[in-house]
PDB file of C-alpha atoms in Angstrom:
ATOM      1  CA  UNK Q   1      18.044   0.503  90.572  1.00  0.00           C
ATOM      2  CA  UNK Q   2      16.161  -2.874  90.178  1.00  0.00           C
ATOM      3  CA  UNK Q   3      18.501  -3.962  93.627  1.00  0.00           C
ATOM      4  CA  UNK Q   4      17.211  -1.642  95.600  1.00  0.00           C
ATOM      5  CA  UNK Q   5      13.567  -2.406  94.866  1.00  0.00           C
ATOM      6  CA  UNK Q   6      11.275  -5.015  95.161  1.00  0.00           C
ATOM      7  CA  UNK Q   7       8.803  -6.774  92.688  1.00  0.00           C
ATOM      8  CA  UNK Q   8       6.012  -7.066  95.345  1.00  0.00           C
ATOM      9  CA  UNK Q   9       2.643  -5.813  93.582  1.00  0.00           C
ATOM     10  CA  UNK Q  10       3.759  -6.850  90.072  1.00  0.00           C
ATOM     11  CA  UNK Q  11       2.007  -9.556  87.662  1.00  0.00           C
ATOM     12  CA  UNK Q  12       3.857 -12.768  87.050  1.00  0.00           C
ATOM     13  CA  UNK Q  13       3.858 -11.682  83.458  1.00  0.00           C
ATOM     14  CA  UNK Q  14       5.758  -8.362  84.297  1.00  0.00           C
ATOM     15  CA  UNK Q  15       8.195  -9.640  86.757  1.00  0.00           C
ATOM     16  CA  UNK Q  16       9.043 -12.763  83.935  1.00  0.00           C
ATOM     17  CA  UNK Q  17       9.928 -10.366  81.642  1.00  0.00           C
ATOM     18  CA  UNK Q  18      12.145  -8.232  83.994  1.00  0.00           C
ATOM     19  CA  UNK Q  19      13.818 -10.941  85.472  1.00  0.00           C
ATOM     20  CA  UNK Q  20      14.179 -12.620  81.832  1.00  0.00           C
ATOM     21  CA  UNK Q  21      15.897  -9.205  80.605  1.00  0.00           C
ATOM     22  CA  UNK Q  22      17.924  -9.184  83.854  1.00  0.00           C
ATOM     23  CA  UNK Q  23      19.165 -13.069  83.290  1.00  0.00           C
ATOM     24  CA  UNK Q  24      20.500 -11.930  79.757  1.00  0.00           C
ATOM     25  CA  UNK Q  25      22.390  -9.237  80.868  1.00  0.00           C
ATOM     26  CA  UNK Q  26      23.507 -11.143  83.454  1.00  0.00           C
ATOM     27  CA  UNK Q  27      25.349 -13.096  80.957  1.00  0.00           C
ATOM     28  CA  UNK Q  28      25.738 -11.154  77.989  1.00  0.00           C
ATOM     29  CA  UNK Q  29      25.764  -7.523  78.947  1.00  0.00           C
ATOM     30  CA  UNK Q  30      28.583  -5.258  78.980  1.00  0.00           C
ATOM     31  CA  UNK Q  31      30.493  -5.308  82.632  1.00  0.00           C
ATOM     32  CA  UNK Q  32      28.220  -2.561  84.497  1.00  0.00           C
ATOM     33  CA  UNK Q  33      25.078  -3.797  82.968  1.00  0.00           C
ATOM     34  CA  UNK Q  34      26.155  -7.082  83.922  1.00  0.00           C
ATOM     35  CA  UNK Q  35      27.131  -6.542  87.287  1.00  0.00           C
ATOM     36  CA  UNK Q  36      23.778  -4.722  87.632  1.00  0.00           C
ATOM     37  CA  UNK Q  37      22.208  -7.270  86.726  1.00  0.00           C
ATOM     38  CA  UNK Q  38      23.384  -9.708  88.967  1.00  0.00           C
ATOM     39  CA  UNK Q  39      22.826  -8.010  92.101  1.00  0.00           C
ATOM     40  CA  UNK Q  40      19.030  -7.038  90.956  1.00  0.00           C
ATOM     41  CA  UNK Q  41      18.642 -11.232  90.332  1.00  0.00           C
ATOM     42  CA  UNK Q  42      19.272 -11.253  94.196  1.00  0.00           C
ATOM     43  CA  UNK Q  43      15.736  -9.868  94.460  1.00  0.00           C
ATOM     44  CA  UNK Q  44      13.886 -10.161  91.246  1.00  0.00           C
ATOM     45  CA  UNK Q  45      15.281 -13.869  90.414  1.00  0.00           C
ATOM     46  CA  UNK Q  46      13.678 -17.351  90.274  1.00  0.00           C
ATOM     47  CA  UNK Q  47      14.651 -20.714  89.970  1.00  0.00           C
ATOM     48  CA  UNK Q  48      15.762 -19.937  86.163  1.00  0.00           C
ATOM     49  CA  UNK Q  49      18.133 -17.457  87.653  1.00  0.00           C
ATOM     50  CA  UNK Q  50      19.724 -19.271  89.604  1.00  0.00           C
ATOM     51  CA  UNK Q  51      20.501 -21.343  87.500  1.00  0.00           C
ATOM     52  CA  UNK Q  52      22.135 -18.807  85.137  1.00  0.00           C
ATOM     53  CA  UNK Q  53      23.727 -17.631  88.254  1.00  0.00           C
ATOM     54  CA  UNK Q  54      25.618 -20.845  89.440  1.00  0.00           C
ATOM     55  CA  UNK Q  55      26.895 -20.631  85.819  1.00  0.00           C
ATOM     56  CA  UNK Q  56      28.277 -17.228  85.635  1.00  0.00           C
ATOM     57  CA  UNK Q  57      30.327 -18.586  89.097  1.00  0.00           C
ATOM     58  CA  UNK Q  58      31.694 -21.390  87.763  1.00  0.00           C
ATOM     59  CA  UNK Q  59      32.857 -19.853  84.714  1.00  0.00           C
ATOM     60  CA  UNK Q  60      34.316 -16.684  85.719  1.00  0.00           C
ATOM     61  CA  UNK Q  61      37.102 -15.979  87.798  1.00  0.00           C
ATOM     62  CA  UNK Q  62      36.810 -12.092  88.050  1.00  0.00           C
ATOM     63  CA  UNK Q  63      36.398 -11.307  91.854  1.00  0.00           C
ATOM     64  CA  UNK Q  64      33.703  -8.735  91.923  1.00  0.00           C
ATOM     65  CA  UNK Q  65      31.456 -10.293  89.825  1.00  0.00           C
ATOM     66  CA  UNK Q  66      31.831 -13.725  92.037  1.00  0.00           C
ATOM     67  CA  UNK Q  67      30.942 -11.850  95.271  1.00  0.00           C
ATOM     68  CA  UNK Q  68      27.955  -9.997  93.270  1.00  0.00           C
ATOM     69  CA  UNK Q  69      27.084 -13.849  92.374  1.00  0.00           C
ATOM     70  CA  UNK Q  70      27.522 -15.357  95.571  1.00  0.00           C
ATOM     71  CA  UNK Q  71      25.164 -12.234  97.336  1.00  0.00           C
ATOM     72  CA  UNK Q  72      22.608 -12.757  95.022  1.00  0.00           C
ATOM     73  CA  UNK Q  73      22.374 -15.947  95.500  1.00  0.00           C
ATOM     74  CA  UNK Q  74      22.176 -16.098  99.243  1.00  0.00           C
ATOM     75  CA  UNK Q  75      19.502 -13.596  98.603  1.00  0.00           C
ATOM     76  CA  UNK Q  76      17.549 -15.951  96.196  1.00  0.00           C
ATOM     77  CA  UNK Q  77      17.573 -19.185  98.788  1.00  0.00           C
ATOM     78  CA  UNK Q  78      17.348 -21.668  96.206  1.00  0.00           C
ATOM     79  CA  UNK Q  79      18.629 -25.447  97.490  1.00  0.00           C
ATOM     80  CA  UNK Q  80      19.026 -26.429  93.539  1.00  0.00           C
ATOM     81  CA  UNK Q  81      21.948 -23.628  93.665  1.00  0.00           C
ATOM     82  CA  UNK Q  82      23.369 -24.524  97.275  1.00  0.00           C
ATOM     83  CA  UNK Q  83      24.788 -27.555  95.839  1.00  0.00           C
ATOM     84  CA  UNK Q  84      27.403 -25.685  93.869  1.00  0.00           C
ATOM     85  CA  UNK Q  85      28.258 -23.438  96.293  1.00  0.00           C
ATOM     86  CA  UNK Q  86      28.810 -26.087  98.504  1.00  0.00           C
ATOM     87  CA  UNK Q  87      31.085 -27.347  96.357  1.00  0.00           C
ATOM     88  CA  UNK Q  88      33.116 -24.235  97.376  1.00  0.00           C
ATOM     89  CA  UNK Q  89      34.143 -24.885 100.625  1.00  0.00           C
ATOM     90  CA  UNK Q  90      37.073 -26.663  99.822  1.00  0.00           C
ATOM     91  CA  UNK Q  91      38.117 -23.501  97.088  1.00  0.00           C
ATOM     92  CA  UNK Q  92      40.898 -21.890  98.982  1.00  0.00           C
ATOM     93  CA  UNK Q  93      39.673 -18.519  97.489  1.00  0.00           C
ATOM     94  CA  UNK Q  94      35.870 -19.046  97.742  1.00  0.00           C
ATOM     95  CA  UNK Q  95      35.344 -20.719 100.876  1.00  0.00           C
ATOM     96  CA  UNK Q  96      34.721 -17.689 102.874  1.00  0.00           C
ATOM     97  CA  UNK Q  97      32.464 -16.058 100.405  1.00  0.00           C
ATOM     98  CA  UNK Q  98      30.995 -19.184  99.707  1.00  0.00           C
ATOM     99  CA  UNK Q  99      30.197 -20.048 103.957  1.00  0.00           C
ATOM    100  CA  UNK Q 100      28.515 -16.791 103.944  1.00  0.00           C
ATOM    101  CA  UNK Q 101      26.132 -17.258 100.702  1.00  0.00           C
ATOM    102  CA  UNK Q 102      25.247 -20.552 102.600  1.00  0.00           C
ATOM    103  CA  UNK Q 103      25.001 -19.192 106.025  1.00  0.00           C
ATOM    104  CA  UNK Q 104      22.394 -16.461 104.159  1.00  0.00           C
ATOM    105  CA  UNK Q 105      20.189 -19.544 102.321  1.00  0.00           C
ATOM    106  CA  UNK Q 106      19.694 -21.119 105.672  1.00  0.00           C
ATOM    107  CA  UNK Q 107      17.608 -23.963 105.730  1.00  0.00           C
ATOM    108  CA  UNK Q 108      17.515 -23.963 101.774  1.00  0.00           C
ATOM    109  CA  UNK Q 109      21.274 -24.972 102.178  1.00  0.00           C
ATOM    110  CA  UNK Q 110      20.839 -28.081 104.296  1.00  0.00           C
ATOM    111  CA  UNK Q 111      20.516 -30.865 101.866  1.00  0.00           C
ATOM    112  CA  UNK Q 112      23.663 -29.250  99.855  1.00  0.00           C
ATOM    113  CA  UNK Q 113      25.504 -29.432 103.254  1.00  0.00           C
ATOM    114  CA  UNK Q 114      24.778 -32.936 104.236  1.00  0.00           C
ATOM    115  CA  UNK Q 115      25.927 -34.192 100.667  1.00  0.00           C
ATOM    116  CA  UNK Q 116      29.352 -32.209 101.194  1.00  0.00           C
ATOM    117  CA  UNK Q 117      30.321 -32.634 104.719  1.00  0.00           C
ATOM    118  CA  UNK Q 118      31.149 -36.301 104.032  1.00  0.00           C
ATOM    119  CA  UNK Q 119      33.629 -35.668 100.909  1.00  0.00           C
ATOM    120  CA  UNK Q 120      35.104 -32.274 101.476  1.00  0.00           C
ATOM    121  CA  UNK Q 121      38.129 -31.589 102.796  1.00  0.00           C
ATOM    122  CA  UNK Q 122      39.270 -30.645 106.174  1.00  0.00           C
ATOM    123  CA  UNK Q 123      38.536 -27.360 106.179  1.00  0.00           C
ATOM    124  CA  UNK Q 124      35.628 -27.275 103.879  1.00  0.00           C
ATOM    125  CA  UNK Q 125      33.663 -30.140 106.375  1.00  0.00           C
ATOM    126  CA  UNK Q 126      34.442 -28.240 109.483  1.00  0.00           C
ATOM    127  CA  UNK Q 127      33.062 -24.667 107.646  1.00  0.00           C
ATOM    128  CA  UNK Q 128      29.569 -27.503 106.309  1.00  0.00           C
ATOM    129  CA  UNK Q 129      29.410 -28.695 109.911  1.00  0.00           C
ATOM    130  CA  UNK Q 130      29.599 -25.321 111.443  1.00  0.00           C
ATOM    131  CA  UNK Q 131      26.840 -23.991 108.824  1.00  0.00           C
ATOM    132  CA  UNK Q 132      24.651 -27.333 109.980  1.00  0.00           C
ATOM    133  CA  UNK Q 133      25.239 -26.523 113.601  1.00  0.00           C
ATOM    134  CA  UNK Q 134      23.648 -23.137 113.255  1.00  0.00           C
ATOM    135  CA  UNK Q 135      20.332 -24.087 110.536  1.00  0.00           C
ATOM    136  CA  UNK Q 136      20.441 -27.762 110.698  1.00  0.00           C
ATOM    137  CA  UNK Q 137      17.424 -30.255 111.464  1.00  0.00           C
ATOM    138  CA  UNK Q 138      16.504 -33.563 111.848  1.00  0.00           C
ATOM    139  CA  UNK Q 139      17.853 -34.772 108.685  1.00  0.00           C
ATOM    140  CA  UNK Q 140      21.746 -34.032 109.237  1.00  0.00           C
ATOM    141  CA  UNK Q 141      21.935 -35.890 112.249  1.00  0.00           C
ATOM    142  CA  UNK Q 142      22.898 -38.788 110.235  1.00  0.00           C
ATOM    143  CA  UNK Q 143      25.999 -36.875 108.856  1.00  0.00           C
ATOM    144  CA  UNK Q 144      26.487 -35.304 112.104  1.00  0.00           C
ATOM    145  CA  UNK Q 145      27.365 -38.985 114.031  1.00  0.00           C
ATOM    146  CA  UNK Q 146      29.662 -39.609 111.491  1.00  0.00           C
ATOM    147  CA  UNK Q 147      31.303 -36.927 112.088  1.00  0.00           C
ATOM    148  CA  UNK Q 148      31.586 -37.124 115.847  1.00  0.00           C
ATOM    149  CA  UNK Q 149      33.585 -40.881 114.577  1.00  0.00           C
ATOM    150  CA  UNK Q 150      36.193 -38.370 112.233  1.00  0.00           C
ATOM    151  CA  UNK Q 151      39.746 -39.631 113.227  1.00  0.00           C
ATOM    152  CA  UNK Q 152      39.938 -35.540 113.031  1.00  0.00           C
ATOM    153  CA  UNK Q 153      39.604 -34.125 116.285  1.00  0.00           C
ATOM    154  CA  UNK Q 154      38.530 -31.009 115.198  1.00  0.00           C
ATOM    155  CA  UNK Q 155      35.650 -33.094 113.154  1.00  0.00           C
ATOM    156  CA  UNK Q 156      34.593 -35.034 115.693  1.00  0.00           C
ATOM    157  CA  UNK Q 157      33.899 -31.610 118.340  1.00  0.00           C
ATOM    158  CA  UNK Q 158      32.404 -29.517 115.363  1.00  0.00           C
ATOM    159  CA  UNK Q 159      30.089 -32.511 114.861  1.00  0.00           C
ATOM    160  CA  UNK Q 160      29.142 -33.081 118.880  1.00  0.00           C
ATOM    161  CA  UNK Q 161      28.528 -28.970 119.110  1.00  0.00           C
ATOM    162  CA  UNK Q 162      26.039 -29.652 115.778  1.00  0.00           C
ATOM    163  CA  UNK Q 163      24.239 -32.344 117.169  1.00  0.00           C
ATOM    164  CA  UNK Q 164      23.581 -30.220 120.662  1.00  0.00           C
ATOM    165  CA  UNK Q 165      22.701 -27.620 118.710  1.00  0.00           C
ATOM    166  CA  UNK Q 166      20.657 -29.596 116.449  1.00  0.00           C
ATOM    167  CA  UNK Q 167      18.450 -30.963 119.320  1.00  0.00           C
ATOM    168  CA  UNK Q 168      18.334 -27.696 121.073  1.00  0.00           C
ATOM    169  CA  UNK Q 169      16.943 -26.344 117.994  1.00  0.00           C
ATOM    170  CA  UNK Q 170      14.153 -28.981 117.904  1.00  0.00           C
ATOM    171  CA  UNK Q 171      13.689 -28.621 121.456  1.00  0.00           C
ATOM    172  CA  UNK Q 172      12.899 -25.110 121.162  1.00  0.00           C
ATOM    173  CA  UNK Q 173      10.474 -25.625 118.365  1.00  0.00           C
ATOM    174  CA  UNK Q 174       8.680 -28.508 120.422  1.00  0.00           C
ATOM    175  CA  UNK Q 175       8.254 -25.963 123.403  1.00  0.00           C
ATOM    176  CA  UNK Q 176       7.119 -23.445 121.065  1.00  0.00           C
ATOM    177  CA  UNK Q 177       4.285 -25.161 119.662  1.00  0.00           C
ATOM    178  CA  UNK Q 178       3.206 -26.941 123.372  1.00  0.00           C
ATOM    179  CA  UNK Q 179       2.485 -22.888 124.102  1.00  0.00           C
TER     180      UNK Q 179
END
């Protein structure tokens, strides 16, 4: 179980070649091996993965291999990936699977977020604003103001509650490092 362990302690040659195996079967493998393989990319994957990872989502519609996808990749933390699960928010049947992959990247997620906010949706800027109230810094505070101008009610108080949070957050830090 490749999932369950971790490549700590391995060389870089030795943990390419697993996680190059474990990106083919990712795609080409039969379902288990597949499926396998996707959730041990969660913790043996790289930037490469990821990659191969955002593909498998937007290609494939079968349930159980999305929320494999979508785990791994809030595992892996990779902002080039956050982007097109981002994109998600606004997916009816993805948005809650794709908020929590987001919510797991953390800070990795906040450049995806900002883009998005602006041109999603209702729903899919409130669930971007809400993930930027909880991990965001200094750089979505531009995004935030314009959302505290949303003709959107809703908008405009998700985006005042991101802001205080926002400068709470940096507030904290600033303490923290006075100590």
């Amino acid at each position: 179980e490749l999932a369950e362990s971790s490549p700590e302690g391995l060389s870089d040659e030795l943990r390419g070649a697993v996680t190059e195996t474990l990106n083919d079967l990712a795609v080409g493998g039969d379902h288990v091996a597949r499926s396998e393989a996707i959730r041990a990319l969660g913790v043996w994957g790289d930037a490469r993965s990821a990659r191969v990872l955002v593909g498998i989502l937007l290609d494939n519609r079968n349930r159980s291999v999305s929320d494999a996808v979508y785990k791994a990749l809030g595992q892996l933390k990779d902002p080039s990936s956050a982007v097109a699960v981002a994109e998600r928010l606004d997916d009816f049947f993805d948005r809650d699977r794709a908020e929590a992959c987001l919510r797991a990247m953390g800070p990795a997620a906040e450049d995806a977020l900002v883009a998005v906010a602006p041109t999603a949706k209702r729903d899919g800027c409130l669930r971007a604003l809400r993930l930027l109230r909880d991990c965001g810094t200094e750089k979505c505070l531009n995004v935030l103001r314009d959302a505290q101008e949303s003709r959107d009610p809703m908008i405009r108080q998700m985006g005042k509650a991101a802001i205080r949070s926002v400068r709470l957050r940096q507030r904290a830090e600033e303490d923290d490092g006075s100590e």
